Amino acid sequence: MILKKVNSVQDALKGVKNDMTLMLGGFGLSGIPENAIAELVSMEVKGLTCISNNAGVDDFGLGLLLQKRQIKKMVSSYVGENDEFERQMLSGELDVELIPQGTLAERCRAAQAGFPAIYTPAGYGTEVAEGKETREFDGKMYVLEHAFKADFAFVKAWKGDAAGNLVFKGTARNFNPCMCGAAKITIAEVEELVPVGELDPNQIHMPGIFVQRIFEGEKYEKRIEQRTVRTRE
Amino acid sequence: MLDKNGIAKRIAKEVQDGYYVNLGIGIPTLVANYVREDIEVEFQSENGVLGMGPFPFEGEEDADIINAGKQTITTLPGASFFDSATSFAMIRGQHVDLTILGAMEVSENGDIANWKIPGRMVKGMGGAMDLVASAENIIVAMMHTNKKGESKILKQCSLPLTGVGCVKKIVTNLAVLEVTQNGFKLLERAPGVSVEDIQKATEGTLIVEGNIPEMAV
């Protein structure tokens, strides 16, 4: 068996340098690689291009890297709920490429699956398609979107083993499986690293072949962005 | 005139038995509260859940179970979780039967704008561009005019577009409109609203044919 386990977040992030392109899983604050983000902050790497559906909130998630001006460019689909982000974007300090959410997922998956590009109907006729190749299939127009090229992918799963196999929980799955194997090196952090053999092979969401390094996160805050409840009757 | 819940209530009548439905953020989210109880409907949220249930009871919130509005939710029996690529395969692959979303502007040829106000507000399109580019059945839930009283039902959108020629039906606080080749066809009036009121609030071409019924909500 090929072992992917590393003993610390520091070991896991070896090789991350200034000006690299990183993929980070998560939707809002759900399923984000909290420990990797914290380590990126302490490493003080700068000039990063981050591919991530959202940009965190002011004081959590990718917002922590934005505060320290470590991000040069964001590639995202939705960036509301973050004042510092909006300020940096409107002032031109931060380069932002907004793309449709399904296109973001599929550009990750294309990189993972060995496709150089894909055609999508999303964004046709809008500014997202400006300067891009378009083509008609069966009377409908599509936009050519290229696979991402990234140095590292940071994903977060619920459980994993030293072979790199991953199991996700709930909607914390989101972009994480799409990013596994979509960068040169994929680093998975998990809430619980279980002994090899404990995960049922029938129930594994992402096979270890897509993961190069895996570690158990020291702690997870798992912050809720919009706590919404109903009252008991 | 309808309030936001009234708009949601009227749209809920469009939801049919056996539909998989994607609800956008805002008024569309409210539609789930008014769907008839004698039909089977499953709600999809593009962050990766099918079979969404009501909000959790206090103390039962789970950070790992949210909707696309990042609100804590619950799931119903038969629900499933999946990754973002699978989620958008459901959407672009036209497996979702009905998409309900909000808009800042809609034009008479069915264009929709709802993601950006240049220089002022840029939150992003999220999943909206994928949804409108693919769905056969799109209903827009919106207020007929903006806070200044200016029409949002236009000849041409002024804001950056989310999708072109995709909107089929619009439900506003004043009316139900159908997008046709010749303009917005007035189907129903909101309670207490006259055809003249709707005409005044509509900048795009409004087609009024015969007697326009008041909507039942």
Coordinates of C-alpha atoms in Angstrom, one line a residue:
Chain A
M1 CA 0.0 0.0 0.0
I2 CA 1.2 3.5 -0.8
L3 CA 1.2 5.6 2.3
K4 CA 0.3 9.3 2.0
K5 CA 0.2 10.2 5.7
V6 CA 2.3 13.2 6.9
N7 CA 2.6 14.0 10.6
S8 CA 1.9 17.7 10.6
V9 CA 0.3 20.6 8.7
Q10 CA 3.9 22.0 8.3
D11 CA 5.0 18.8 6.6
A12 CA 1.9 18.7 4.5
L13 CA 2.5 22.2 3.1
K14 CA 6.1 21.8 2.3
G15 CA 6.9 23.3 -1.1
V16 CA 4.2 26.0 -1.1
K17 CA 5.9 29.2 -2.3
N18 CA 5.1 32.7 -3.3
D19 CA 3.2 33.4 -6.5
M20 CA 1.7 29.8 -6.7
T21 CA -1.8 28.9 -7.8
L22 CA -3.8 27.1 -5.2
M23 CA -7.2 25.4 -5.2
L24 CA -9.1 25.4 -2.0
G25 CA -12.3 23.4 -1.4
G26 CA -15.4 24.5 0.5
F27 CA -18.7 26.3 -0.1
G28 CA -19.0 29.4 2.1
L29 CA -17.3 28.2 5.3
S30 CA -18.5 24.7 5.0
G31 CA -15.9 22.1 4.2
I32 CA -13.0 24.5 3.9
P33 CA -9.4 23.3 4.7
E34 CA -9.1 25.3 7.9
N35 CA -5.8 23.9 9.0
A36 CA -4.1 24.5 5.7
I37 CA -5.4 28.1 5.5
A38 CA -4.1 28.7 9.1
E39 CA -0.7 27.4 8.0
L40 CA -0.6 29.5 4.8
V41 CA -1.2 32.5 7.1
S42 CA 1.8 31.6 9.3
M43 CA 4.0 30.7 6.3
E44 CA 3.4 34.3 5.1
V45 CA 3.5 33.2 1.4
K46 CA 2.4 36.0 -0.8
G47 CA 1.2 36.7 -4.4
L48 CA -1.1 33.7 -4.3
T49 CA -3.7 33.0 -6.9
C50 CA -6.6 31.2 -5.2
I51 CA -9.2 29.1 -6.9
S52 CA -12.1 28.7 -4.5
N53 CA -15.9 29.1 -4.8
N54 CA -16.0 31.8 -2.2
A55 CA -13.5 34.1 -0.4
G56 CA -14.4 33.4 3.2
V57 CA -15.7 36.1 5.6
D58 CA -13.7 39.0 7.0
D59 CA -12.1 37.0 9.9
F60 CA -12.3 33.4 8.8
G61 CA -11.5 31.1 5.8
L62 CA -9.7 32.8 3.0
G63 CA -10.6 36.2 4.6
L64 CA -7.6 35.5 6.9
L65 CA -5.3 35.5 3.8
L66 CA -7.0 38.5 2.3
Q67 CA -6.4 40.5 5.6
K68 CA -2.7 39.8 5.3
R69 CA -2.7 40.7 1.6
Q70 CA -1.3 37.3 0.7
I71 CA -3.7 36.9 -2.2
K72 CA -3.0 38.5 -5.6
K73 CA -5.9 37.0 -7.5
M74 CA -9.1 35.2 -6.7
V75 CA -11.0 32.9 -9.0
S76 CA -14.5 32.4 -7.5
S77 CA -18.2 32.3 -8.3
Y78 CA -19.6 34.3 -5.4
V79 CA -17.8 36.7 -3.0
G80 CA -20.5 38.4 -1.0
E81 CA -20.4 38.6 2.8
N82 CA -16.8 39.8 2.8
D83 CA -16.2 43.6 3.2
E84 CA -12.4 43.5 3.0
F85 CA -12.7 41.5 -0.2
E86 CA -15.1 44.0 -1.7
R87 CA -12.9 46.9 -0.7
Q88 CA -9.7 45.3 -2.2
M89 CA -11.6 44.4 -5.4
L90 CA -13.2 47.8 -5.9
S91 CA -10.0 49.6 -5.2
G92 CA -8.1 47.3 -7.7
E93 CA -5.7 45.9 -5.1
L94 CA -7.0 42.4 -5.7
D95 CA -7.5 40.8 -9.2
V96 CA -10.8 38.9 -9.3
E97 CA -12.1 36.6 -11.9
L98 CA -15.7 35.7 -11.4
I99 CA -16.9 32.6 -13.2
P100 CA -20.1 30.5 -13.1
Q101 CA -20.2 28.0 -10.3
G102 CA -20.7 25.0 -12.5
T103 CA -17.9 26.2 -14.7
L104 CA -15.6 26.4 -11.7
A105 CA -16.5 22.8 -10.7
E106 CA -16.0 21.6 -14.3
R107 CA -12.7 23.4 -14.9
C108 CA -11.4 21.5 -11.7
R109 CA -12.9 18.3 -12.9
A110 CA -11.4 18.7 -16.4
A111 CA -7.9 19.1 -14.8
Q112 CA -8.6 16.1 -12.7
A113 CA -9.8 14.0 -15.6
G114 CA -7.3 14.9 -18.3
F115 CA -9.5 17.2 -20.4
P116 CA -7.8 20.3 -21.7
A117 CA -11.1 22.2 -21.9
I118 CA -14.9 21.8 -21.9
Y119 CA -17.8 23.4 -23.6
T120 CA -20.5 24.9 -21.3
P121 CA -23.7 26.8 -22.1
A122 CA -23.2 28.9 -18.9
G123 CA -22.3 32.5 -19.5
Y124 CA -22.9 32.5 -23.2
G125 CA -23.9 36.0 -24.3
T126 CA -22.6 37.6 -21.1
E127 CA -19.3 39.3 -20.2
V128 CA -18.0 35.9 -18.9
A129 CA -17.8 34.7 -22.5
E130 CA -16.0 37.8 -23.8
G131 CA -12.9 36.9 -25.8
K132 CA -13.6 33.2 -25.5
E133 CA -14.2 30.7 -28.3
T134 CA -17.8 29.8 -28.7
R135 CA -19.4 27.0 -30.8
E136 CA -22.8 25.8 -31.7
F137 CA -23.9 22.2 -31.0
D138 CA -27.4 21.2 -32.1
G139 CA -28.6 24.8 -32.4
K140 CA -27.4 25.9 -29.0
M141 CA -24.3 28.0 -28.2
Y142 CA -21.5 27.0 -25.9
V143 CA -18.4 28.6 -24.4
L144 CA -15.0 26.9 -24.4
E145 CA -13.6 26.9 -20.9
H146 CA -10.1 25.7 -20.1
A147 CA -9.0 23.2 -17.4
F148 CA -7.4 24.9 -14.4
K149 CA -3.6 24.6 -13.9
A150 CA -2.8 24.7 -10.2
D151 CA 0.3 23.9 -8.1
F152 CA -1.5 22.7 -5.0
A153 CA -5.1 21.6 -4.1
F154 CA -6.2 21.8 -0.5
V155 CA -9.2 19.7 0.3
K156 CA -11.0 18.9 3.5
A157 CA -12.8 15.6 4.2
W158 CA -14.6 14.1 7.2
K159 CA -12.6 10.8 7.4
G160 CA -9.6 9.5 5.6
D161 CA -6.9 6.9 5.9
A162 CA -3.2 6.8 5.3
A163 CA -3.8 5.5 1.7
G164 CA -5.4 8.8 1.0
N165 CA -9.0 7.5 0.7
L166 CA -11.6 10.1 1.6
V167 CA -15.1 10.2 2.9
F168 CA -17.0 13.5 3.1
K169 CA -19.9 14.6 5.2
G170 CA -23.1 16.4 4.2
T171 CA -22.7 19.5 2.0
A172 CA -19.1 19.9 3.3
R173 CA -18.3 17.7 0.3
N174 CA -19.0 20.4 -2.4
F175 CA -15.9 21.3 -4.4
N176 CA -13.5 19.1 -2.4
P177 CA -13.8 15.9 -4.6
C178 CA -13.6 18.0 -7.8
M179 CA -10.3 19.4 -6.7
C180 CA -8.6 16.1 -5.7
G181 CA -6.0 15.4 -8.3
A182 CA -6.7 18.6 -10.2
A183 CA -3.5 20.2 -9.1
K184 CA 0.2 19.0 -9.2
I185 CA -0.1 18.0 -5.6
T186 CA -3.3 17.4 -3.6
I187 CA -3.2 17.8 0.2
A188 CA -6.1 16.4 2.1
E189 CA -6.9 17.3 5.7
V190 CA -9.4 15.2 7.6
E191 CA -11.3 15.5 10.9
E192 CA -10.4 11.9 11.6
L193 CA -7.6 9.8 10.2
V194 CA -8.7 6.2 10.7
P195 CA -6.5 3.0 10.4
V196 CA -6.1 1.6 6.9
G197 CA -8.8 -1.0 6.3
E198 CA -11.4 0.6 8.5
L199 CA -13.1 2.5 5.7
D200 CA -15.5 0.3 3.6
P201 CA -14.1 0.4 0.0
N202 CA -17.8 0.5 -1.1
Q203 CA -18.3 3.8 0.7
I204 CA -15.2 5.7 -0.3
H205 CA -16.0 9.0 -2.0
M206 CA -12.6 9.8 -3.4
P207 CA -9.9 7.1 -4.0
G208 CA -6.5 7.7 -2.5
I209 CA -4.8 7.9 -6.0
F210 CA -6.0 11.5 -6.3
V211 CA -4.3 12.5 -3.0
Q212 CA -0.5 12.9 -2.4
R213 CA -0.5 13.9 1.3
I214 CA -3.0 13.5 4.1
F215 CA -3.1 14.6 7.7
E216 CA -5.5 14.9 10.6
G217 CA -6.4 18.5 11.3
E218 CA -5.5 19.7 14.8
K219 CA -8.9 21.3 15.3
Y220 CA -11.9 22.4 13.4
E221 CA -14.0 25.4 14.3
K222 CA -16.6 24.7 11.5
R223 CA -18.1 28.1 11.8
I224 CA -21.7 28.5 10.6
E225 CA -22.3 31.5 8.4
Q226 CA -26.1 31.8 8.5
R227 CA -27.4 30.0 11.5
T228 CA -31.1 29.5 10.6
V229 CA -33.5 27.6 12.9
R230 CA -37.2 27.1 13.4
T231 CA -38.9 27.2 16.7
R232 CA -40.3 24.1 18.4
E233 CA -44.1 24.0 18.4
Chain B
M1 CA -50.3 44.2 -4.4
L2 CA -48.3 41.2 -3.2
D3 CA -45.6 41.1 -0.6
K4 CA -42.6 38.7 -0.9
N5 CA -44.5 35.9 0.7
G6 CA -47.4 36.5 -1.7
I7 CA -45.1 36.2 -4.7
A8 CA -43.7 33.0 -3.3
K9 CA -47.3 31.7 -2.7
R10 CA -48.2 32.4 -6.3
I11 CA -45.1 30.8 -7.7
A12 CA -45.7 27.7 -5.5
K13 CA -48.8 27.0 -7.7
E14 CA -46.4 26.4 -10.6
V15 CA -44.7 23.6 -8.8
Q16 CA -46.1 20.2 -10.0
D17 CA -46.1 16.7 -8.7
G18 CA -42.7 14.9 -9.4
Y19 CA -40.7 18.0 -9.9
Y20 CA -37.1 18.5 -8.9
V21 CA -36.8 22.2 -8.1
N22 CA -33.9 24.5 -7.5
L23 CA -34.7 27.6 -5.5
G24 CA -32.5 30.7 -5.5
I25 CA -31.7 33.0 -2.6
G26 CA -34.3 35.5 -1.4
I27 CA -38.0 35.3 -2.4
P28 CA -37.5 31.9 -4.2
T29 CA -36.4 30.2 -0.9
L30 CA -39.8 31.1 0.5
V31 CA -41.6 29.1 -2.2
A32 CA -40.9 25.9 -0.3
N33 CA -43.2 27.0 2.5
Y34 CA -46.3 27.1 0.1
V35 CA -46.0 24.0 -2.0
R36 CA -49.1 21.9 -1.8
E37 CA -48.7 19.0 0.7
D38 CA -50.4 16.4 -1.5
I39 CA -47.7 16.4 -4.2
E40 CA -44.2 15.0 -4.1
V41 CA -41.4 17.6 -4.8
E42 CA -37.7 17.5 -4.1
F43 CA -35.7 20.6 -3.6
Q44 CA -32.1 20.7 -4.9
S45 CA -29.5 23.1 -3.6
E46 CA -26.5 23.6 -5.9
N47 CA -24.0 23.3 -3.1
G48 CA -24.7 19.6 -3.1
V49 CA -28.0 18.4 -1.6
L50 CA -31.2 16.9 -3.0
G51 CA -34.2 16.4 -0.7
M52 CA -33.8 19.5 1.4
G53 CA -36.1 19.8 4.4
P54 CA -37.0 22.7 6.8
F55 CA -34.6 24.6 8.9
P56 CA -33.3 22.7 12.0
F57 CA -34.6 23.1 15.5
E58 CA -32.4 25.2 17.7
G59 CA -29.5 23.2 19.0
E60 CA -29.7 20.8 16.0
E61 CA -27.8 22.9 13.5
D62 CA -25.0 21.2 11.7
A63 CA -22.2 23.2 10.1
D64 CA -21.8 20.4 7.5
I65 CA -25.5 20.7 6.3
I66 CA -26.3 24.0 4.6
N67 CA -28.0 25.3 1.5
A68 CA -26.6 27.5 -1.2
G69 CA -27.6 30.6 0.9
K70 CA -25.2 29.1 3.6
Q71 CA -28.2 28.7 5.9
T72 CA -28.4 25.6 8.2
I73 CA -30.9 23.1 6.9
T74 CA -32.2 19.6 7.4
T75 CA -32.7 16.7 5.0
L76 CA -35.8 14.6 4.4
P77 CA -35.9 10.8 4.0
G78 CA -34.5 9.9 0.5
A79 CA -32.1 12.9 0.5
S80 CA -28.6 12.7 -1.0
F81 CA -25.4 14.7 -0.9
F82 CA -23.0 15.1 -3.8
D83 CA -20.1 17.1 -5.1
S84 CA -20.4 20.4 -7.0
A85 CA -19.7 18.8 -10.4
T86 CA -22.5 16.3 -9.9
S87 CA -24.7 19.1 -8.7
F88 CA -24.2 21.1 -11.9
A89 CA -24.5 18.0 -14.0
M90 CA -28.1 17.8 -12.6
I91 CA -28.6 21.5 -13.6
R92 CA -26.9 21.7 -17.0
G93 CA -28.0 18.2 -17.9
Q94 CA -31.6 19.4 -17.5
H95 CA -32.5 16.9 -14.8
V96 CA -33.8 19.7 -12.6
D97 CA -37.4 20.4 -13.7
L98 CA -37.9 24.0 -12.4
T99 CA -35.6 26.8 -11.5
I100 CA -36.9 29.8 -9.5
L101 CA -34.6 32.7 -9.1
G102 CA -34.5 36.4 -8.4
A103 CA -33.5 39.2 -10.7
M104 CA -32.5 42.8 -10.8
E105 CA -33.7 43.3 -14.4
V106 CA -35.5 41.2 -17.0
S107 CA -35.9 42.3 -20.6
E108 CA -38.7 41.5 -23.1
N109 CA -36.6 39.0 -25.0
G110 CA -36.0 37.0 -21.8
D111 CA -32.6 38.3 -20.8
I112 CA -31.9 38.4 -17.1
A113 CA -29.4 40.4 -15.0
N114 CA -28.9 39.6 -11.4
W115 CA -25.2 39.4 -10.4
K116 CA -23.4 42.7 -10.8
I117 CA -23.8 46.5 -10.6
P118 CA -20.6 47.9 -12.1
G119 CA -18.5 49.9 -9.7
R120 CA -20.9 49.4 -6.8
M121 CA -21.9 45.8 -6.1
V122 CA -20.1 42.7 -7.3
K123 CA -21.1 39.6 -5.4
G124 CA -20.8 37.2 -8.3
M125 CA -23.1 35.0 -10.3
G126 CA -22.8 31.9 -8.1
G127 CA -24.7 29.2 -9.9
A128 CA -27.1 31.5 -11.6
M129 CA -25.4 31.5 -15.1
D130 CA -25.4 27.7 -15.2
L131 CA -29.1 27.6 -14.1
V132 CA -30.4 30.1 -16.6
A133 CA -28.3 28.7 -19.5
S134 CA -29.7 25.2 -19.1
A135 CA -33.1 25.2 -17.5
E136 CA -36.1 24.7 -19.7
N137 CA -38.4 26.0 -17.1
I138 CA -37.3 29.3 -15.4
I139 CA -39.5 31.4 -13.2
V140 CA -38.2 34.8 -12.0
A141 CA -39.4 36.1 -8.7
M142 CA -38.9 39.8 -8.4
M143 CA -40.4 43.2 -7.4
H144 CA -41.8 45.0 -10.5
T145 CA -39.9 48.2 -9.7
N146 CA -36.8 49.2 -7.8
K147 CA -36.7 51.3 -4.6
K148 CA -36.9 54.5 -6.6
G149 CA -40.0 53.2 -8.4
E150 CA -38.1 52.6 -11.7
S151 CA -39.3 49.6 -13.8
K152 CA -37.2 46.4 -13.6
I153 CA -39.3 44.9 -16.5
L154 CA -37.4 46.4 -19.4
K155 CA -37.0 46.6 -23.2
Q156 CA -33.4 45.9 -22.7
C157 CA -31.3 45.2 -19.6
S158 CA -28.9 47.9 -18.5
L159 CA -26.9 45.7 -16.1
P160 CA -24.4 43.0 -17.1
L161 CA -26.4 39.9 -18.2
T162 CA -26.6 36.6 -16.4
G163 CA -28.2 34.9 -19.4
V164 CA -29.8 35.6 -22.7
G165 CA -33.3 34.7 -23.9
C166 CA -33.9 32.3 -21.1
V167 CA -36.7 33.7 -18.9
K168 CA -40.2 32.3 -19.7
K169 CA -42.3 33.5 -16.8
I170 CA -42.1 36.3 -14.2
V171 CA -44.0 36.7 -11.0
T172 CA -43.8 40.2 -9.4
N173 CA -45.6 42.0 -6.6
L174 CA -48.0 43.4 -9.4
A175 CA -48.4 40.7 -12.0
V176 CA -47.7 37.4 -13.7
L177 CA -46.0 37.9 -17.1
E178 CA -45.1 35.5 -19.8
V179 CA -42.1 36.3 -22.1
T180 CA -43.2 36.0 -25.7
Q181 CA -41.7 36.9 -29.1
N182 CA -43.6 40.3 -29.0
G183 CA -43.1 41.3 -25.4
F184 CA -44.3 40.7 -21.9
K185 CA -47.8 39.1 -22.1
L186 CA -49.9 40.0 -19.0
L187 CA -51.4 36.8 -17.6
E188 CA -52.7 37.9 -14.2
R189 CA -53.0 40.9 -12.0
A190 CA -52.1 40.9 -8.3
P191 CA -55.1 41.5 -6.0
G192 CA -56.1 45.2 -6.0
V193 CA -53.8 46.1 -8.9
S194 CA -55.2 47.5 -12.2
V195 CA -53.9 46.9 -15.7
E196 CA -53.0 50.6 -15.8
D197 CA -50.9 50.2 -12.6
I198 CA -49.0 47.4 -14.3
Q199 CA -48.6 49.3 -17.5
K200 CA -47.2 52.3 -15.6
A201 CA -44.6 50.1 -13.8
T202 CA -43.5 48.3 -17.0
E203 CA -40.9 49.9 -19.3
G204 CA -40.9 46.9 -21.7
T205 CA -43.6 46.2 -24.2
L206 CA -46.7 44.9 -22.3
I207 CA -49.2 42.9 -24.2
V208 CA -52.7 43.0 -22.8
E209 CA -55.3 40.7 -24.4
G210 CA -58.9 40.6 -23.2
N211 CA -59.9 40.5 -19.6
I212 CA -56.9 40.0 -17.3
P213 CA -57.9 37.9 -14.3
E214 CA -56.9 38.7 -10.7
M215 CA -54.5 36.0 -9.4
A216 CA -55.8 33.6 -6.8
V217 CA -53.3 33.5 -3.9

